């Protein structure tokens, strides 16, 4: 039999290894996204600086600002969170499925079925969310355009007493952006409800199989 010091040493080694892996993965993701953000910003800036005058005549300023703000925010914030979540959740999911399959091999049938359902749900959601994200981006650019025009021409607007029309234009564009943003949140809640429902079914089936196949004893069922 092993002593208590042995188990403590193994636990300490596993803890240090876990901390090291998490630190290395976070550092690699941060450096990769930093390089991607720097490269994308430099390429966009070079393209805009070398663009002909006709480009600025046909492209609103708000759309250009949205590219330099919204797209860079997606890389700096949202993409980093998504990559870290995929890495952490993916590793946890792989170990959980491995342990459950070792304890209850018939669970592979349920895993394959739930995997097919997950694939169908994410395929449907991905096609929809892509279009919703495009609508959100398109509806945000006019807000920046109106805001920039209002700030640059505020003296002329006040001179002609045309404040109400600009306020009305800003409110209309804000309402359009709010509708697109609310639609995106609704789609996310739609996905969340279905993922939680499928996950609960998977957990329930695995627990039921562990109870039915209790030949491994209470320890085997406790692993599940």
PDB file of C-alpha atoms in Angstrom:
ATOM      1  CA  UNK A   1       0.000   0.000   0.000  1.00  0.00           C
ATOM      2  CA  UNK A   2       1.145   3.512  -0.755  1.00  0.00           C
ATOM      3  CA  UNK A   3       1.692   6.032   1.990  1.00  0.00           C
ATOM      4  CA  UNK A   4      -0.129   9.322   2.435  1.00  0.00           C
ATOM      5  CA  UNK A   5       2.974  11.233   1.336  1.00  0.00           C
ATOM      6  CA  UNK A   6       2.930   9.385  -1.984  1.00  0.00           C
ATOM      7  CA  UNK A   7      -0.658  10.386  -2.735  1.00  0.00           C
ATOM      8  CA  UNK A   8       0.058  13.983  -1.706  1.00  0.00           C
ATOM      9  CA  UNK A   9       3.089  14.076  -3.990  1.00  0.00           C
ATOM     10  CA  UNK A  10       1.084  12.711  -6.916  1.00  0.00           C
ATOM     11  CA  UNK A  11      -1.670  15.237  -6.267  1.00  0.00           C
ATOM     12  CA  UNK A  12       0.871  18.070  -6.109  1.00  0.00           C
ATOM     13  CA  UNK A  13       2.494  16.980  -9.370  1.00  0.00           C
ATOM     14  CA  UNK A  14      -0.867  16.773 -11.135  1.00  0.00           C
ATOM     15  CA  UNK A  15      -1.837  20.201  -9.793  1.00  0.00           C
ATOM     16  CA  UNK A  16       1.409  21.793 -10.941  1.00  0.00           C
ATOM     17  CA  UNK A  17       1.125  20.101 -14.324  1.00  0.00           C
ATOM     18  CA  UNK A  18      -2.442  21.391 -14.706  1.00  0.00           C
ATOM     19  CA  UNK A  19      -1.390  24.931 -13.791  1.00  0.00           C
ATOM     20  CA  UNK A  20       1.502  24.757 -16.249  1.00  0.00           C
ATOM     21  CA  UNK A  21      -0.675  23.510 -19.099  1.00  0.00           C
ATOM     22  CA  UNK A  22      -3.293  26.193 -18.452  1.00  0.00           C
ATOM     23  CA  UNK A  23      -0.634  28.912 -18.302  1.00  0.00           C
ATOM     24  CA  UNK A  24       1.031  27.755 -21.520  1.00  0.00           C
ATOM     25  CA  UNK A  25      -2.270  27.463 -23.358  1.00  0.00           C
ATOM     26  CA  UNK A  26      -3.394  30.928 -22.215  1.00  0.00           C
ATOM     27  CA  UNK A  27      -0.040  32.428 -23.198  1.00  0.00           C
ATOM     28  CA  UNK A  28      -0.072  30.775 -26.618  1.00  0.00           C
ATOM     29  CA  UNK A  29      -3.629  31.948 -27.307  1.00  0.00           C
ATOM     30  CA  UNK A  30      -2.824  35.499 -26.162  1.00  0.00           C
ATOM     31  CA  UNK A  31       0.311  35.723 -28.320  1.00  0.00           C
ATOM     32  CA  UNK A  32      -1.437  34.277 -31.350  1.00  0.00           C
ATOM     33  CA  UNK A  33      -4.356  36.691 -31.055  1.00  0.00           C
ATOM     34  CA  UNK A  34      -1.974  39.612 -30.481  1.00  0.00           C
ATOM     35  CA  UNK A  35      -0.132  38.823 -33.690  1.00  0.00           C
ATOM     36  CA  UNK A  36      -3.407  38.336 -35.555  1.00  0.00           C
ATOM     37  CA  UNK A  37      -4.804  41.619 -34.243  1.00  0.00           C
ATOM     38  CA  UNK A  38      -1.642  43.542 -35.128  1.00  0.00           C
ATOM     39  CA  UNK A  39      -1.498  42.009 -38.599  1.00  0.00           C
ATOM     40  CA  UNK A  40      -5.168  42.632 -39.353  1.00  0.00           C
ATOM     41  CA  UNK A  41      -5.063  46.232 -38.119  1.00  0.00           C
ATOM     42  CA  UNK A  42      -1.941  46.995 -40.133  1.00  0.00           C
ATOM     43  CA  UNK A  43      -3.389  45.466 -43.285  1.00  0.00           C
ATOM     44  CA  UNK A  44      -6.657  47.390 -42.913  1.00  0.00           C
ATOM     45  CA  UNK A  45      -4.777  50.628 -42.254  1.00  0.00           C
ATOM     46  CA  UNK A  46      -2.530  50.132 -45.286  1.00  0.00           C
ATOM     47  CA  UNK A  47      -5.546  49.374 -47.464  1.00  0.00           C
ATOM     48  CA  UNK A  48      -7.443  52.459 -46.327  1.00  0.00           C
ATOM     49  CA  UNK A  49      -4.418  54.752 -46.644  1.00  0.00           C
ATOM     50  CA  UNK A  50      -3.774  53.532 -50.187  1.00  0.00           C
ATOM     51  CA  UNK A  51      -7.429  53.608 -51.234  1.00  0.00           C
ATOM     52  CA  UNK A  52      -8.406  56.025 -54.032  1.00  0.00           C
ATOM     53  CA  UNK A  53     -10.609  59.029 -53.410  1.00  0.00           C
ATOM     54  CA  UNK A  54     -13.580  57.292 -55.017  1.00  0.00           C
ATOM     55  CA  UNK A  55     -13.515  54.748 -52.188  1.00  0.00           C
ATOM     56  CA  UNK A  56     -14.264  57.442 -49.595  1.00  0.00           C
ATOM     57  CA  UNK A  57     -16.961  58.918 -51.846  1.00  0.00           C
ATOM     58  CA  UNK A  58     -18.889  55.636 -51.961  1.00  0.00           C
ATOM     59  CA  UNK A  59     -18.051  54.176 -48.514  1.00  0.00           C
ATOM     60  CA  UNK A  60     -19.541  55.828 -45.395  1.00  0.00           C
ATOM     61  CA  UNK A  61     -17.112  56.834 -42.692  1.00  0.00           C
ATOM     62  CA  UNK A  62     -19.129  54.873 -40.141  1.00  0.00           C
ATOM     63  CA  UNK A  63     -18.520  51.629 -42.003  1.00  0.00           C
ATOM     64  CA  UNK A  64     -14.763  52.233 -41.963  1.00  0.00           C
ATOM     65  CA  UNK A  65     -14.819  53.071 -38.251  1.00  0.00           C
ATOM     66  CA  UNK A  66     -16.902  49.984 -37.561  1.00  0.00           C
ATOM     67  CA  UNK A  67     -14.260  47.824 -39.203  1.00  0.00           C
ATOM     68  CA  UNK A  68     -11.509  49.327 -37.077  1.00  0.00           C
ATOM     69  CA  UNK A  69     -13.525  49.098 -33.858  1.00  0.00           C
ATOM     70  CA  UNK A  70     -15.989  46.197 -34.106  1.00  0.00           C
ATOM     71  CA  UNK A  71     -13.770  43.748 -35.959  1.00  0.00           C
ATOM     72  CA  UNK A  72     -10.766  44.470 -33.772  1.00  0.00           C
ATOM     73  CA  UNK A  73     -12.923  44.006 -30.675  1.00  0.00           C
ATOM     74  CA  UNK A  74     -13.989  40.596 -31.937  1.00  0.00           C
ATOM     75  CA  UNK A  75     -10.360  39.524 -32.251  1.00  0.00           C
ATOM     76  CA  UNK A  76      -9.146  41.079 -29.001  1.00  0.00           C
ATOM     77  CA  UNK A  77     -12.021  39.970 -26.759  1.00  0.00           C
ATOM     78  CA  UNK A  78     -14.587  37.600 -28.221  1.00  0.00           C
ATOM     79  CA  UNK A  79     -12.212  35.386 -30.203  1.00  0.00           C
ATOM     80  CA  UNK A  80      -9.888  34.947 -27.216  1.00  0.00           C
ATOM     81  CA  UNK A  81     -12.741  33.884 -24.961  1.00  0.00           C
ATOM     82  CA  UNK A  82     -14.059  31.499 -27.590  1.00  0.00           C
ATOM     83  CA  UNK A  83     -10.691  29.832 -28.137  1.00  0.00           C
ATOM     84  CA  UNK A  84     -10.035  29.411 -24.426  1.00  0.00           C
ATOM     85  CA  UNK A  85     -13.514  27.993 -23.899  1.00  0.00           C
ATOM     86  CA  UNK A  86     -13.086  25.528 -26.759  1.00  0.00           C
ATOM     87  CA  UNK A  87      -9.744  24.326 -25.433  1.00  0.00           C
ATOM     88  CA  UNK A  88     -10.839  23.940 -21.795  1.00  0.00           C
ATOM     89  CA  UNK A  89     -14.282  22.511 -22.490  1.00  0.00           C
ATOM     90  CA  UNK A  90     -12.933  20.228 -25.195  1.00  0.00           C
ATOM     91  CA  UNK A  91     -10.359  18.647 -22.886  1.00  0.00           C
ATOM     92  CA  UNK A  92     -12.915  18.213 -20.099  1.00  0.00           C
ATOM     93  CA  UNK A  93     -15.432  16.693 -22.496  1.00  0.00           C
ATOM     94  CA  UNK A  94     -12.880  14.229 -23.855  1.00  0.00           C
ATOM     95  CA  UNK A  95     -11.957  12.976 -20.367  1.00  0.00           C
ATOM     96  CA  UNK A  96     -15.592  12.741 -19.259  1.00  0.00           C
ATOM     97  CA  UNK A  97     -16.590  10.732 -22.319  1.00  0.00           C
ATOM     98  CA  UNK A  98     -13.554   8.475 -21.877  1.00  0.00           C
ATOM     99  CA  UNK A  99     -14.391   7.721 -18.225  1.00  0.00           C
ATOM    100  CA  UNK A 100     -18.067   7.104 -18.981  1.00  0.00           C
ATOM    101  CA  UNK A 101     -17.216   4.773 -21.863  1.00  0.00           C
ATOM    102  CA  UNK A 102     -14.837   2.801 -19.650  1.00  0.00           C
ATOM    103  CA  UNK A 103     -17.492   2.374 -16.955  1.00  0.00           C
ATOM    104  CA  UNK A 104     -20.496   1.910 -19.274  1.00  0.00           C
ATOM    105  CA  UNK A 105     -19.452   0.886 -22.811  1.00  0.00           C
ATOM    106  CA  UNK A 106     -23.059   0.925 -24.167  1.00  0.00           C
ATOM    107  CA  UNK A 107     -22.994   4.693 -23.664  1.00  0.00           C
ATOM    108  CA  UNK A 108     -21.239   4.955 -27.023  1.00  0.00           C
ATOM    109  CA  UNK A 109     -24.621   4.502 -28.749  1.00  0.00           C
ATOM    110  CA  UNK A 110     -26.082   7.442 -26.833  1.00  0.00           C
ATOM    111  CA  UNK A 111     -22.933   9.503 -27.436  1.00  0.00           C
ATOM    112  CA  UNK A 112     -23.161   8.964 -31.194  1.00  0.00           C
ATOM    113  CA  UNK A 113     -26.883   9.838 -31.222  1.00  0.00           C
ATOM    114  CA  UNK A 114     -26.383  12.973 -29.124  1.00  0.00           C
ATOM    115  CA  UNK A 115     -23.415  13.934 -31.291  1.00  0.00           C
ATOM    116  CA  UNK A 116     -25.626  13.798 -34.367  1.00  0.00           C
ATOM    117  CA  UNK A 117     -28.231  15.984 -32.643  1.00  0.00           C
ATOM    118  CA  UNK A 118     -25.528  18.438 -31.544  1.00  0.00           C
ATOM    119  CA  UNK A 119     -24.233  18.622 -35.115  1.00  0.00           C
ATOM    120  CA  UNK A 120     -27.680  19.353 -36.518  1.00  0.00           C
ATOM    121  CA  UNK A 121     -28.372  22.063 -33.925  1.00  0.00           C
ATOM    122  CA  UNK A 122     -25.021  23.803 -34.384  1.00  0.00           C
ATOM    123  CA  UNK A 123     -25.310  23.633 -38.166  1.00  0.00           C
ATOM    124  CA  UNK A 124     -28.727  25.292 -38.064  1.00  0.00           C
ATOM    125  CA  UNK A 125     -27.562  27.886 -35.524  1.00  0.00           C
ATOM    126  CA  UNK A 126     -24.337  28.690 -37.330  1.00  0.00           C
ATOM    127  CA  UNK A 127     -26.076  29.524 -40.588  1.00  0.00           C
ATOM    128  CA  UNK A 128     -28.594  31.714 -38.783  1.00  0.00           C
ATOM    129  CA  UNK A 129     -26.135  33.455 -36.463  1.00  0.00           C
ATOM    130  CA  UNK A 130     -23.856  34.341 -39.357  1.00  0.00           C
ATOM    131  CA  UNK A 131     -26.622  36.310 -41.045  1.00  0.00           C
ATOM    132  CA  UNK A 132     -27.722  37.902 -37.771  1.00  0.00           C
ATOM    133  CA  UNK A 133     -24.145  39.002 -37.048  1.00  0.00           C
ATOM    134  CA  UNK A 134     -23.958  40.518 -40.526  1.00  0.00           C
ATOM    135  CA  UNK A 135     -27.185  42.447 -39.907  1.00  0.00           C
ATOM    136  CA  UNK A 136     -25.833  43.702 -36.590  1.00  0.00           C
ATOM    137  CA  UNK A 137     -22.635  44.929 -38.208  1.00  0.00           C
ATOM    138  CA  UNK A 138     -24.478  46.575 -41.091  1.00  0.00           C
ATOM    139  CA  UNK A 139     -26.927  48.320 -38.742  1.00  0.00           C
ATOM    140  CA  UNK A 140     -24.122  49.653 -36.547  1.00  0.00           C
ATOM    141  CA  UNK A 141     -22.274  51.501 -39.301  1.00  0.00           C
ATOM    142  CA  UNK A 142     -25.042  54.109 -39.948  1.00  0.00           C
ATOM    143  CA  UNK A 143     -24.994  55.062 -36.265  1.00  0.00           C
ATOM    144  CA  UNK A 144     -21.325  55.960 -36.466  1.00  0.00           C
ATOM    145  CA  UNK A 145     -21.919  57.788 -39.736  1.00  0.00           C
ATOM    146  CA  UNK A 146     -24.709  59.973 -38.332  1.00  0.00           C
ATOM    147  CA  UNK A 147     -22.731  60.619 -35.163  1.00  0.00           C
ATOM    148  CA  UNK A 148     -19.676  61.709 -37.127  1.00  0.00           C
ATOM    149  CA  UNK A 149     -21.695  63.945 -39.425  1.00  0.00           C
ATOM    150  CA  UNK A 150     -23.493  65.521 -36.472  1.00  0.00           C
ATOM    151  CA  UNK A 151     -20.281  66.276 -34.577  1.00  0.00           C
ATOM    152  CA  UNK A 152     -18.521  67.724 -37.617  1.00  0.00           C
ATOM    153  CA  UNK A 153     -21.468  69.880 -38.682  1.00  0.00           C
ATOM    154  CA  UNK A 154     -23.016  70.835 -35.364  1.00  0.00           C
ATOM    155  CA  UNK A 155     -22.541  74.566 -35.947  1.00  0.00           C
ATOM    156  CA  UNK A 156     -24.390  74.422 -39.272  1.00  0.00           C
ATOM    157  CA  UNK A 157     -27.132  72.247 -37.773  1.00  0.00           C
ATOM    158  CA  UNK A 158     -27.692  74.717 -34.946  1.00  0.00           C
ATOM    159  CA  UNK A 159     -27.606  77.651 -37.333  1.00  0.00           C
ATOM    160  CA  UNK A 160     -30.458  76.220 -39.409  1.00  0.00           C
ATOM    161  CA  UNK A 161     -32.308  74.811 -36.390  1.00  0.00           C
ATOM    162  CA  UNK A 162     -32.295  71.292 -37.807  1.00  0.00           C
ATOM    163  CA  UNK A 163     -31.530  69.428 -34.587  1.00  0.00           C
ATOM    164  CA  UNK A 164     -34.751  67.405 -34.540  1.00  0.00           C
ATOM    165  CA  UNK A 165     -34.113  65.739 -37.892  1.00  0.00           C
ATOM    166  CA  UNK A 166     -30.655  64.579 -36.832  1.00  0.00           C
ATOM    167  CA  UNK A 167     -31.965  63.325 -33.497  1.00  0.00           C
ATOM    168  CA  UNK A 168     -34.718  61.459 -35.341  1.00  0.00           C
ATOM    169  CA  UNK A 169     -32.201  59.940 -37.753  1.00  0.00           C
ATOM    170  CA  UNK A 170     -29.991  58.832 -34.882  1.00  0.00           C
ATOM    171  CA  UNK A 171     -32.960  57.281 -33.040  1.00  0.00           C
ATOM    172  CA  UNK A 172     -34.082  55.368 -36.126  1.00  0.00           C
ATOM    173  CA  UNK A 173     -30.641  53.906 -36.689  1.00  0.00           C
ATOM    174  CA  UNK A 174     -30.293  53.086 -32.991  1.00  0.00           C
ATOM    175  CA  UNK A 175     -33.624  51.236 -33.096  1.00  0.00           C
ATOM    176  CA  UNK A 176     -32.477  49.222 -36.105  1.00  0.00           C
ATOM    177  CA  UNK A 177     -29.265  48.248 -34.329  1.00  0.00           C
ATOM    178  CA  UNK A 178     -31.170  47.364 -31.160  1.00  0.00           C
ATOM    179  CA  UNK A 179     -33.475  45.065 -33.110  1.00  0.00           C
ATOM    180  CA  UNK A 180     -30.522  43.243 -34.641  1.00  0.00           C
ATOM    181  CA  UNK A 181     -28.790  42.985 -31.252  1.00  0.00           C
ATOM    182  CA  UNK A 182     -31.953  41.658 -29.598  1.00  0.00           C
ATOM    183  CA  UNK A 183     -32.339  39.109 -32.378  1.00  0.00           C
ATOM    184  CA  UNK A 184     -28.797  37.901 -31.788  1.00  0.00           C
ATOM    185  CA  UNK A 185     -29.457  37.472 -28.072  1.00  0.00           C
ATOM    186  CA  UNK A 186     -32.674  35.603 -28.827  1.00  0.00           C
ATOM    187  CA  UNK A 187     -30.793  33.225 -31.117  1.00  0.00           C
ATOM    188  CA  UNK A 188     -28.201  32.649 -28.381  1.00  0.00           C
ATOM    189  CA  UNK A 189     -30.923  31.832 -25.856  1.00  0.00           C
ATOM    190  CA  UNK A 190     -32.483  29.460 -28.394  1.00  0.00           C
ATOM    191  CA  UNK A 191     -29.186  27.630 -28.675  1.00  0.00           C
ATOM    192  CA  UNK A 192     -28.622  27.598 -24.922  1.00  0.00           C
ATOM    193  CA  UNK A 193     -32.003  26.031 -24.177  1.00  0.00           C
ATOM    194  CA  UNK A 194     -31.483  23.229 -26.673  1.00  0.00           C
ATOM    195  CA  UNK A 195     -27.928  22.522 -25.577  1.00  0.00           C
ATOM    196  CA  UNK A 196     -29.000  22.311 -21.940  1.00  0.00           C
ATOM    197  CA  UNK A 197     -31.881  20.000 -22.864  1.00  0.00           C
ATOM    198  CA  UNK A 198     -29.610  17.679 -24.850  1.00  0.00           C
ATOM    199  CA  UNK A 199     -27.006  17.759 -22.086  1.00  0.00           C
ATOM    200  CA  UNK A 200     -29.576  16.816 -19.452  1.00  0.00           C
ATOM    201  CA  UNK A 201     -30.757  13.905 -21.571  1.00  0.00           C
ATOM    202  CA  UNK A 202     -27.164  12.718 -21.981  1.00  0.00           C
ATOM    203  CA  UNK A 203     -26.449  12.940 -18.246  1.00  0.00           C
ATOM    204  CA  UNK A 204     -29.686  11.144 -17.421  1.00  0.00           C
ATOM    205  CA  UNK A 205     -28.962   8.313 -19.849  1.00  0.00           C
ATOM    206  CA  UNK A 206     -25.422   7.871 -18.553  1.00  0.00           C
ATOM    207  CA  UNK A 207     -26.656   7.757 -14.948  1.00  0.00           C
ATOM    208  CA  UNK A 208     -29.345   5.243 -15.892  1.00  0.00           C
ATOM    209  CA  UNK A 209     -26.794   3.008 -17.611  1.00  0.00           C
ATOM    210  CA  UNK A 210     -24.487   3.239 -14.582  1.00  0.00           C
ATOM    211  CA  UNK A 211     -27.302   2.102 -12.299  1.00  0.00           C
ATOM    212  CA  UNK A 212     -28.434  -0.697 -14.604  1.00  0.00           C
ATOM    213  CA  UNK A 213     -24.887  -1.972 -15.124  1.00  0.00           C
ATOM    214  CA  UNK A 214     -23.881  -1.904 -11.480  1.00  0.00           C
ATOM    215  CA  UNK A 215     -21.622  -4.913 -11.797  1.00  0.00           C
ATOM    216  CA  UNK A 216     -18.604  -2.679 -11.180  1.00  0.00           C
ATOM    217  CA  UNK A 217     -19.917  -1.724  -7.765  1.00  0.00           C
ATOM    218  CA  UNK A 218     -20.676   1.652  -6.255  1.00  0.00           C
ATOM    219  CA  UNK A 219     -17.255   3.063  -7.189  1.00  0.00           C
ATOM    220  CA  UNK A 220     -17.827   2.509 -10.905  1.00  0.00           C
ATOM    221  CA  UNK A 221     -21.245   4.131 -10.693  1.00  0.00           C
ATOM    222  CA  UNK A 222     -19.768   7.010  -8.701  1.00  0.00           C
ATOM    223  CA  UNK A 223     -17.282   7.769 -11.489  1.00  0.00           C
ATOM    224  CA  UNK A 224     -20.173   8.526 -13.807  1.00  0.00           C
TER     225      UNK A 224
END
